[in-house]
Amino acid sequence: MSLNFTVPYDTGGMLHKFEWLDFTFFGLMLGSSTLIGVYFGFCGKKEDTPKEYLHGGKTMGTIPVAVSLVSSTISGITVIGVPSEIYMYGTLYWLVCLSAVLTGIINSYFYLPVFYELQLTSTYEYLQLRFNASVRKMASILCTISLLLYIPIVVYVPALALSQVSGFSLHYITPVISFICIFYTVLGGMKAVVWTDFLQGIVMVVSNVAVIVIGIIHVGGFAELWGRSISGGRIRVFEFNPSPFKRMTFWTVVLGNTVAWMGLAVNQAMVQKFMSLSSYSRAIKSLIFFVLGLIITKSITCFTGLLIYSTYHDCDPLEAKAISQPDQLLTYYVMDISGYIPGLAGLFVAGILSAALSTMSSNLNSLGATLFEDFIRPCMRDKIADRTANRIVQSIVIIVGCVCIAIVFIVDKLGAILQLSLSIGGVTGGASLGLFSFGMFYPRGNSKGALAGSISSLLFMCWMVFGTQTAIANGSIKHSVLPMRTEGCGLNDSTPAPQQSDAEADDVFVLYRVSFMYYTLIGMAAVFTVGIIVSLLTEPPNLRDMNPALFTPIVRRYVERKTRRCNIKETAEMERLNVTRD
């Protein structure tokens, strides 16, 4: 069975606009999220304290937290950016599912045990315990920079989609949806964040599954979809080219993305949700469900990319000038079939909005905790009441949210959102992950080494990423795009679009050509390289004065053994001196 329809490529716009049913679905999502915030703001709180606001009183359920973790990770960047990636470059990105498994294993054995045992409000408290307050502030600065750059991209995605399908200006849509998110985050705290994430995660999955089911029917079944994808060269997995200059290979995705996602293990928003659970075993269960959810949602978005390609395999909307940029592909496709499925467009845009709001709310909540605990509380000489502390955190959330709204309008001038978000994440991601890993894995490391390593990494990655983006903008670097076809468009010129080739000119500096998937790995390596050198040249920390719980379990055993040897040696030396005196 096939749904036959003709795409009017000469319109230069969408086939349909929102109708009353679409607005109804969309409005229900915004209204439900707001009501959850109101409920937990006025009825669901046991007490008005920072612990209740930031950790939900440690009464959250395993499944809601797991779904919230997935929803926060799968932003609108994933929902819209990944299908475009698969459409343009093939299925290599699908290997992130393997990265999800590796990341979950690494987190469960090395990072989560440390944070859960210490039971900290802010992950950056760890760095003060392991090093000193200066290192903690450095990590908080990295976090603040990262989220101030990332949140606007997250907000931009649903605003762009809604602007395309509704006809409303992006400048009006962005403040409205952002203020709704800020409202329920401020009012309900962590409980509102988790439960709105849960609701939004369900809507996101349902909307994408609906698009997939309708799409498979339209192209004539799964076999036809797969056949078109193979013939179009979109099925790419086992490309083992070891060159770091290739945009994506098996190694850049699996190795590079695994290290990048390890940043989730030290991410304040992620750890904060694990801390909201009542026991470590429940935290591990949530982590397992999180990995499974990540694989499912990533697979859904990747498959959607193949679905879009199989639909437009002989008439590329980009070449036909129906859309102006790849990130409009998914929205265009949904609007293409929405006239035949009433309310589908509204459900889909509600799904994109859900993904964005869940990510924004989680990051606003965690950033509020970070700024309060690391910058404001230390400046207060007298102890403040819990209610006052809570109000300060809420005020921070409002201010940061407003700043992010202002930055959104700059994002519109930049490139494809998936690569853009990964590149920006690499600026601070490597330095942040490197700081925590340096502390947990290298007992000889000291505060001077940690500071020198993180600052060096931040400056180096800023230079590298800025240089790369400049080279891309002026055309010195161009990434290969798989061939597109236009003979089915009914255009006068139906010559197949040629495949672009990578531009690796000699005049482009070698580091600017390194795959963006390796940015976090490079940043982390810079922290360790500089940190180890500086630590070896300066005074080492006294391991006997340090809490073994500050180290990852495998290193913790080494530290405990070394401490015991030192104690035995010291005891033996004292006995020898006593014997000598006698």
XYZ file of C-alpha atoms in Angstrom:
582
model
C 0.000 0.000 0.000
C 1.344 3.435 -0.856
C 0.161 6.978 -0.212
C 0.726 8.837 -3.458
C 1.117 12.554 -3.460
C 3.072 15.135 -5.393
C 5.386 17.582 -3.716
C 5.076 21.061 -5.197
C 8.792 21.860 -5.275
C 8.280 25.181 -6.947
C 6.565 26.668 -3.909
C 9.807 27.119 -2.008
C 7.977 26.429 1.235
C 5.939 23.954 3.200
C 2.963 22.053 1.849
C 0.705 22.789 4.798
C 0.466 25.058 7.800
C -0.821 24.277 11.269
C -4.559 23.729 11.626
C -6.710 23.728 14.757
C -5.944 20.080 15.659
C -2.203 20.700 15.316
C -2.403 23.730 17.602
C -4.445 21.639 20.047
C -1.743 18.961 20.376
C 0.931 21.602 20.653
C -1.007 23.580 23.253
C -1.696 20.475 25.332
C 2.042 19.815 25.607
C 2.821 23.339 26.812
C -0.176 23.352 29.158
C 0.662 19.974 30.696
C 4.277 20.976 31.341
C 3.118 24.194 33.013
C 0.585 22.383 35.206
C 3.255 19.916 36.396
C 5.392 22.861 37.482
C 2.449 24.457 39.273
C 1.582 21.205 41.055
C 5.084 20.558 42.384
C 5.545 24.234 43.152
C 2.515 24.461 45.413
C 1.324 20.937 46.259
C 4.210 18.504 45.771
C 6.890 19.980 48.020
C 7.542 18.502 51.440
C 9.793 21.371 52.462
C 11.228 24.509 50.910
C 14.954 23.642 50.894
C 17.727 23.487 48.285
C 17.899 19.695 48.752
C 14.185 19.379 47.999
C 14.473 21.734 45.008
C 17.648 20.262 43.503
C 17.371 16.562 44.437
C 13.606 16.112 44.742
C 14.010 15.042 48.361
C 15.621 11.786 47.109
C 12.174 10.292 46.516
C 12.222 10.011 42.718
C 11.372 6.729 40.972
C 13.837 4.710 38.884
C 11.848 4.761 35.631
C 10.927 8.478 35.684
C 14.568 9.385 36.346
C 15.770 7.105 33.525
C 13.264 8.595 31.075
C 14.231 12.073 32.262
C 17.898 11.282 31.625
C 17.114 10.166 28.085
C 14.836 13.139 27.412
C 17.499 15.559 28.616
C 20.130 13.958 26.392
C 17.937 13.596 23.301
C 17.291 17.246 22.579
C 15.697 18.757 19.503
C 19.224 18.779 18.094
C 19.020 14.996 17.926
C 15.433 14.848 16.674
C 16.093 17.213 13.755
C 19.877 17.043 13.317
C 20.375 13.268 13.216
C 17.898 12.544 10.359
C 19.657 15.252 8.328
C 23.026 13.664 9.143
C 21.858 10.235 7.941
C 20.268 11.753 4.819
C 23.426 13.641 3.853
C 26.229 11.335 5.032
C 24.803 7.844 5.622
C 24.452 5.613 8.672
C 27.924 5.892 10.218
C 26.484 8.056 12.979
C 24.229 5.130 13.965
C 27.303 3.609 15.624
C 26.663 5.949 18.565
C 24.477 3.124 19.892
C 27.692 1.174 20.526
C 29.098 4.279 22.198
C 26.063 4.352 24.497
C 26.832 0.841 25.777
C 30.517 1.611 26.316
C 29.689 4.880 28.058
C 27.230 3.152 30.412
C 29.793 0.505 31.378
C 32.518 3.091 32.010
C 30.183 5.266 34.073
C 28.955 2.396 36.232
C 32.473 1.207 37.110
C 34.461 4.424 37.378
C 32.433 7.628 37.829
C 29.001 6.998 39.350
C 30.378 5.078 42.394
C 32.459 8.118 43.367
C 29.658 10.679 43.109
C 27.031 8.525 44.784
C 29.238 7.622 47.722
C 30.161 11.268 48.337
C 26.511 12.455 47.997
C 27.294 15.977 46.797
C 24.824 18.707 45.843
C 27.094 19.905 43.047
C 29.498 17.658 41.144
C 32.016 20.465 41.393
C 32.177 20.013 45.155
C 34.221 16.931 44.300
C 36.981 19.057 42.795
C 37.251 21.139 45.956
C 37.586 17.996 48.056
C 40.134 16.483 45.670
C 42.088 19.659 44.859
C 40.989 23.083 46.121
C 38.386 25.830 45.663
C 40.206 27.333 42.660
C 39.915 24.109 40.656
C 36.254 23.864 41.602
C 35.608 27.389 40.345
C 37.458 26.615 37.113
C 35.187 23.628 36.458
C 32.110 25.699 37.246
C 33.260 28.340 34.780
C 33.668 25.624 32.130
C 30.163 24.358 32.893
C 28.669 27.838 32.703
C 30.346 28.599 29.368
C 29.270 25.244 27.963
C 25.604 25.570 28.926
C 25.344 29.213 27.881
C 26.529 28.116 24.422
C 24.483 24.902 24.304
C 21.058 25.879 25.670
C 20.419 28.506 22.938
C 20.967 25.850 20.250
C 18.489 23.597 22.047
C 15.875 26.371 22.158
C 16.469 27.382 18.540
C 15.489 23.971 17.134
C 11.791 23.846 18.165
C 11.443 27.577 17.523
C 12.651 27.068 13.950
C 10.324 24.108 13.385
C 7.303 25.890 14.837
C 8.080 29.016 12.826
C 8.131 26.983 9.611
C 4.823 25.245 10.181
C 2.832 27.965 11.922
C 3.951 31.088 10.118
C 4.765 32.870 13.390
C 8.043 34.758 13.654
C 11.003 33.046 15.303
C 11.475 36.209 17.372
C 8.063 35.743 19.014
C 8.138 31.962 19.413
C 11.525 31.753 21.159
C 10.650 33.922 24.201
C 7.245 32.246 24.679
C 8.426 28.635 24.831
C 11.516 29.636 26.821
C 9.532 31.490 29.484
C 7.191 28.524 29.883
C 10.196 26.273 30.487
C 11.752 28.773 32.916
C 8.406 29.050 34.731
C 7.912 25.367 35.516
C 11.618 24.847 36.261
C 11.666 27.690 38.785
C 8.371 26.730 40.357
C 8.692 22.955 40.643
C 12.436 22.295 40.885
C 13.878 18.832 40.256
C 10.550 17.026 40.676
C 8.948 19.201 37.997
C 11.987 18.716 35.731
C 11.898 14.913 36.061
C 8.139 14.548 35.589
C 7.931 17.001 32.675
C 10.905 15.184 31.140
C 8.979 11.935 31.589
C 5.895 13.342 29.864
C 7.928 15.006 27.137
C 9.975 11.860 26.540
C 6.810 9.842 25.936
C 5.446 12.465 23.523
C 8.781 12.599 21.691
C 8.897 8.827 21.142
C 5.210 8.551 20.176
C 5.464 11.376 17.635
C 8.573 9.929 16.004
C 7.139 6.398 15.902
C 3.992 7.796 14.257
C 6.134 9.473 11.597
C 8.051 6.234 10.991
C 4.925 4.072 10.652
C 3.270 6.471 8.208
C 6.550 6.854 6.320
C 7.097 3.113 5.886
C 3.577 2.752 4.519
C 4.194 5.633 2.127
C 7.414 4.256 0.596
C 5.884 0.807 0.112
C 7.265 -1.149 3.059
C 10.533 -1.757 4.864
C 12.088 -3.776 2.027
C 11.612 -0.906 -0.411
C 13.029 1.561 2.113
C 16.100 -0.573 2.722
C 16.642 -1.205 -0.964
C 16.576 2.500 -1.826
C 18.945 3.252 1.051
C 21.445 0.642 -0.158
C 21.285 1.754 -3.773
C 21.740 5.357 -2.666
C 24.861 4.468 -0.659
C 23.329 5.449 2.668
C 24.125 2.198 4.496
C 27.627 2.796 5.838
C 28.974 1.031 8.936
C 32.283 -0.792 8.581
C 34.530 2.011 7.367
C 37.720 1.454 9.331
C 39.855 4.225 7.852
C 42.101 5.236 10.794
C 42.686 8.765 9.482
C 41.585 11.375 12.056
C 40.935 13.778 9.173
C 37.917 11.871 7.853
C 34.704 13.475 9.036
C 33.213 10.187 10.239
C 34.515 6.630 10.286
C 33.920 3.651 12.569
C 36.724 4.883 14.841
C 35.782 8.558 14.976
C 32.221 7.688 15.982
C 32.876 4.834 18.426
C 36.033 6.202 20.052
C 35.347 9.919 19.717
C 31.691 9.787 20.708
C 32.315 7.401 23.612
C 34.733 9.902 25.153
C 32.339 12.771 24.376
C 29.451 10.961 26.090
C 31.677 10.151 29.060
C 31.147 13.827 29.777
C 27.610 12.849 30.806
C 29.147 10.898 33.692
C 30.399 14.159 35.240
C 27.594 16.382 33.972
C 25.829 18.202 36.804
C 22.362 17.685 35.282
C 22.908 13.927 34.894
C 24.549 13.307 38.263
C 21.930 15.457 40.001
C 19.202 13.096 38.780
C 21.102 10.007 39.921
C 21.462 11.672 43.320
C 17.662 12.038 43.515
C 17.349 8.254 43.887
C 17.252 6.660 47.316
C 19.899 3.950 46.785
C 22.919 3.140 44.623
C 21.264 0.003 43.234
C 18.375 2.118 41.951
C 20.892 4.515 40.399
C 22.507 1.618 38.512
C 19.094 0.425 37.311
C 18.343 3.924 36.080
C 21.679 3.972 34.262
C 20.839 0.689 32.509
C 17.414 1.972 31.460
C 19.070 5.219 30.362
C 21.451 3.357 28.030
C 18.590 1.293 26.583
C 16.497 4.424 26.089
C 19.404 6.197 24.446
C 19.857 3.331 21.978
C 16.147 3.245 21.150
C 15.775 6.992 20.633
C 18.986 7.324 18.621
C 17.901 4.382 16.448
C 14.503 6.018 15.876
C 16.074 9.270 14.697
C 18.650 7.487 12.527
C 15.964 5.329 10.933
C 13.935 8.472 10.277
C 16.874 9.754 8.230
C 16.724 6.653 6.019
C 12.982 7.103 5.764
C 13.365 10.653 4.497
C 16.001 9.591 1.974
C 13.890 6.725 0.640
C 10.992 9.154 0.188
C 13.045 11.750 -1.698
C 15.596 9.368 -3.243
C 14.971 10.736 -6.734
C 14.063 14.310 -5.848
C 16.261 15.990 -3.267
C 14.356 18.902 -1.643
C 17.616 20.807 -1.199
C 18.561 20.655 -4.864
C 14.945 21.341 -5.835
C 15.056 24.523 -3.695
C 12.061 23.381 -1.632
C 14.118 24.010 1.499
C 17.201 26.099 2.094
C 19.143 24.043 4.679
C 19.441 20.368 5.690
C 18.000 20.952 9.164
C 14.628 21.694 7.547
C 14.390 18.202 6.018
C 12.453 16.478 8.806
C 9.989 19.307 9.284
C 9.442 19.483 5.533
C 8.862 15.740 5.342
C 6.309 15.718 8.162
C 4.420 18.637 6.669
C 4.532 16.779 3.340
C 2.325 13.988 4.714
C 0.467 15.934 7.403
C -2.411 16.801 5.099
C -3.335 13.131 5.039
C -2.967 12.520 8.781
C -4.816 15.233 10.768
C -2.884 16.383 13.837
C 0.350 14.587 12.893
C 2.226 17.843 12.312
C 1.135 19.176 15.695
C 2.148 15.939 17.425
C 5.517 16.001 15.678
C 6.345 19.612 16.569
C 5.170 18.891 20.120
C 7.725 16.051 20.136
C 10.513 18.399 19.037
C 9.411 20.926 21.640
C 9.350 18.173 24.276
C 12.921 17.175 23.501
C 14.096 20.782 23.691
C 12.217 21.747 26.855
C 13.425 18.679 28.753
C 17.038 19.487 27.916
C 16.650 23.178 28.684
C 14.906 22.635 32.030
C 17.464 20.078 33.245
C 20.387 22.306 32.326
C 18.812 25.417 33.834
C 18.201 23.533 37.079
C 21.754 22.187 37.233
C 23.304 25.524 36.280
C 21.334 27.195 39.060
C 22.753 24.679 41.530
C 26.282 25.118 40.218
C 26.347 28.914 40.299
C 24.783 29.050 43.755
C 26.980 26.415 45.404
C 30.252 27.467 43.753
C 30.033 31.254 43.468
C 27.310 32.716 45.674
C 27.242 30.594 48.839
C 31.044 30.911 49.432
C 30.674 34.717 49.364
C 28.112 34.721 52.157
C 29.682 35.137 55.563
C 26.600 34.191 57.542
C 24.585 31.044 57.115
C 21.391 31.747 55.180
C 17.994 30.140 55.625
C 16.988 27.318 53.296
C 14.090 29.347 51.952
C 16.422 32.222 51.065
C 18.871 29.847 49.381
C 16.014 28.374 47.386
C 14.926 31.810 46.194
C 18.472 32.639 45.107
C 18.697 29.457 43.011
C 15.345 30.262 41.405
C 16.516 33.794 40.609
C 19.647 32.394 38.954
C 17.510 30.116 36.790
C 15.452 33.100 35.612
C 18.500 35.242 34.813
C 20.354 32.475 32.971
C 17.210 31.608 31.031
C 16.839 35.197 29.844
C 20.489 35.328 28.757
C 20.028 32.123 26.741
C 16.970 33.585 25.019
C 19.069 36.528 23.849
C 21.815 34.238 22.495
C 19.310 32.156 20.497
C 19.134 34.787 17.767
C 22.864 34.368 17.044
C 22.463 30.625 16.432
C 20.354 31.308 13.342
C 23.495 32.592 11.603
C 25.530 29.422 12.174
C 25.766 26.014 10.434
C 24.144 22.567 10.718
C 22.961 22.070 14.284
C 24.305 18.546 14.946
C 27.904 19.296 13.981
C 27.632 22.757 15.530
C 26.502 21.391 18.899
C 29.190 18.689 18.950
C 31.880 21.207 18.003
C 30.825 23.704 20.666
C 30.629 20.906 23.215
C 34.231 20.035 22.410
C 35.444 23.478 23.490
C 34.751 22.842 27.175
C 33.779 19.155 27.231
C 37.330 17.823 27.101
C 38.587 20.214 29.771
C 35.674 19.423 32.106
C 35.861 15.645 31.674
C 39.644 15.837 31.922
C 39.495 17.647 35.268
C 37.291 15.022 36.920
C 39.153 12.116 35.330
C 42.511 13.627 36.327
C 41.337 13.749 39.919
C 39.811 10.275 39.992
C 42.457 8.359 38.031
C 45.781 10.071 38.832
C 46.569 10.136 42.576
C 49.845 11.985 41.966
C 47.963 14.908 40.402
C 47.777 18.150 42.369
C 45.776 21.364 42.127
C 48.444 23.196 40.144
C 48.483 20.467 37.540
C 44.673 20.392 37.367
C 44.425 24.157 36.895
C 47.222 24.324 34.336
C 45.781 21.377 32.404
C 42.203 22.671 32.282
C 43.193 26.223 31.305
C 45.543 24.928 28.607
C 42.843 22.625 27.261
C 40.238 25.392 27.162
C 42.525 27.824 25.330
C 43.798 25.176 22.931
C 40.313 23.918 22.013
C 38.960 27.461 21.624
C 41.716 28.156 19.117
C 41.246 24.830 17.329
C 37.442 24.985 17.063
C 37.390 28.666 16.096
C 40.037 28.048 13.437
C 38.108 25.084 12.053
C 34.802 26.970 11.911
C 36.533 29.865 10.143
C 38.021 27.475 7.564
C 34.588 25.913 6.987
C 32.939 29.320 6.666
C 35.400 30.555 4.012
C 35.195 27.299 2.042
C 38.707 26.041 2.788
C 37.231 22.874 4.308
C 34.311 21.050 2.698
C 33.004 17.696 3.845
C 31.887 15.078 1.352
C 28.131 14.678 0.891
C 26.637 11.532 -0.627
C 25.143 11.916 -4.139
C 21.636 13.341 -4.459
C 19.209 12.846 -7.371
C 16.655 15.213 -8.886
C 15.258 13.389 -11.924
C 11.983 12.742 -10.114
C 11.344 16.421 -9.405
C 9.980 17.282 -12.848
C 12.484 20.112 -13.180
C 13.981 21.275 -16.465
C 17.471 20.468 -15.219
C 17.340 17.014 -13.641
C 21.073 16.303 -13.673
C 22.026 14.319 -10.538
C 23.712 16.464 -7.938
C 27.426 15.581 -7.874
C 29.050 14.179 -4.784
C 31.164 16.770 -3.017
C 34.679 15.852 -1.987
C 36.616 16.638 1.154
C 38.791 19.685 0.803
C 42.109 18.876 2.436
C 44.204 21.658 0.941
C 47.801 22.085 2.034
C 47.137 25.652 3.128
C 44.648 24.456 5.787
C 46.379 23.890 9.109
C 46.489 20.187 9.937
C 44.640 20.442 13.284
C 41.751 22.280 11.630
C 41.071 19.174 9.550
C 40.735 16.794 12.504
C 37.241 15.289 12.830
C 34.976 17.204 15.213
C 34.123 13.856 16.829
C 37.600 13.867 18.430
C 37.342 17.295 20.056
C 36.480 16.046 23.551
C 39.192 13.383 23.389
C 41.793 15.974 22.364
C 40.693 18.363 25.111
C 40.862 15.612 27.719
C 44.306 14.522 26.497
C 45.512 18.122 26.847
C 44.391 18.207 30.501
C 46.258 14.988 31.313
C 49.391 15.907 29.374
C 49.849 19.340 30.923
C 48.452 18.259 34.300
C 50.851 15.328 34.720
C 53.890 17.396 33.685
C 53.057 20.237 36.089
C 52.226 17.822 38.927
C 55.556 16.026 38.522
C 57.406 19.334 38.655
C 55.615 20.542 41.782
C 54.864 19.222 45.256
C 52.807 16.004 45.245
C 49.665 15.645 47.394
C 49.818 13.683 50.627
C 47.704 10.590 49.911
C 47.370 9.778 53.615
C 45.463 13.018 54.144
C 43.015 12.282 51.339
C 39.693 10.435 51.446
C 40.035 7.217 49.363
C 36.429 7.725 48.223
C 37.680 10.589 46.025
C 39.224 8.066 43.643
C 37.557 5.686 41.240
C 37.254 2.152 42.742
C 40.190 0.605 40.879
C 42.513 3.479 41.850
C 41.030 3.615 45.348
C 42.420 0.140 46.095
C 45.871 1.288 44.992
C 45.670 4.385 47.216
C 44.549 2.328 50.221
C 47.370 -0.191 49.722
C 49.925 2.577 49.367
C 48.613 4.318 52.491
C 48.812 1.076 54.462
C 52.407 0.513 53.326
C 53.328 4.039 54.371
C 51.716 3.528 57.769
C 53.480 0.169 58.262
C 56.793 1.677 57.199
C 56.303 4.630 59.548
C 55.374 2.318 62.442
C 58.425 0.140 61.806
C 60.664 3.197 61.693
C 59.266 4.466 65.009
C 59.815 1.044 66.626
C 63.379 0.990 65.313
C 64.053 4.422 66.792
C 62.571 3.343 70.143
C 64.804 0.244 70.186
C 67.824 2.377 69.369
C 67.072 4.739 72.254
C 66.693 1.826 74.664
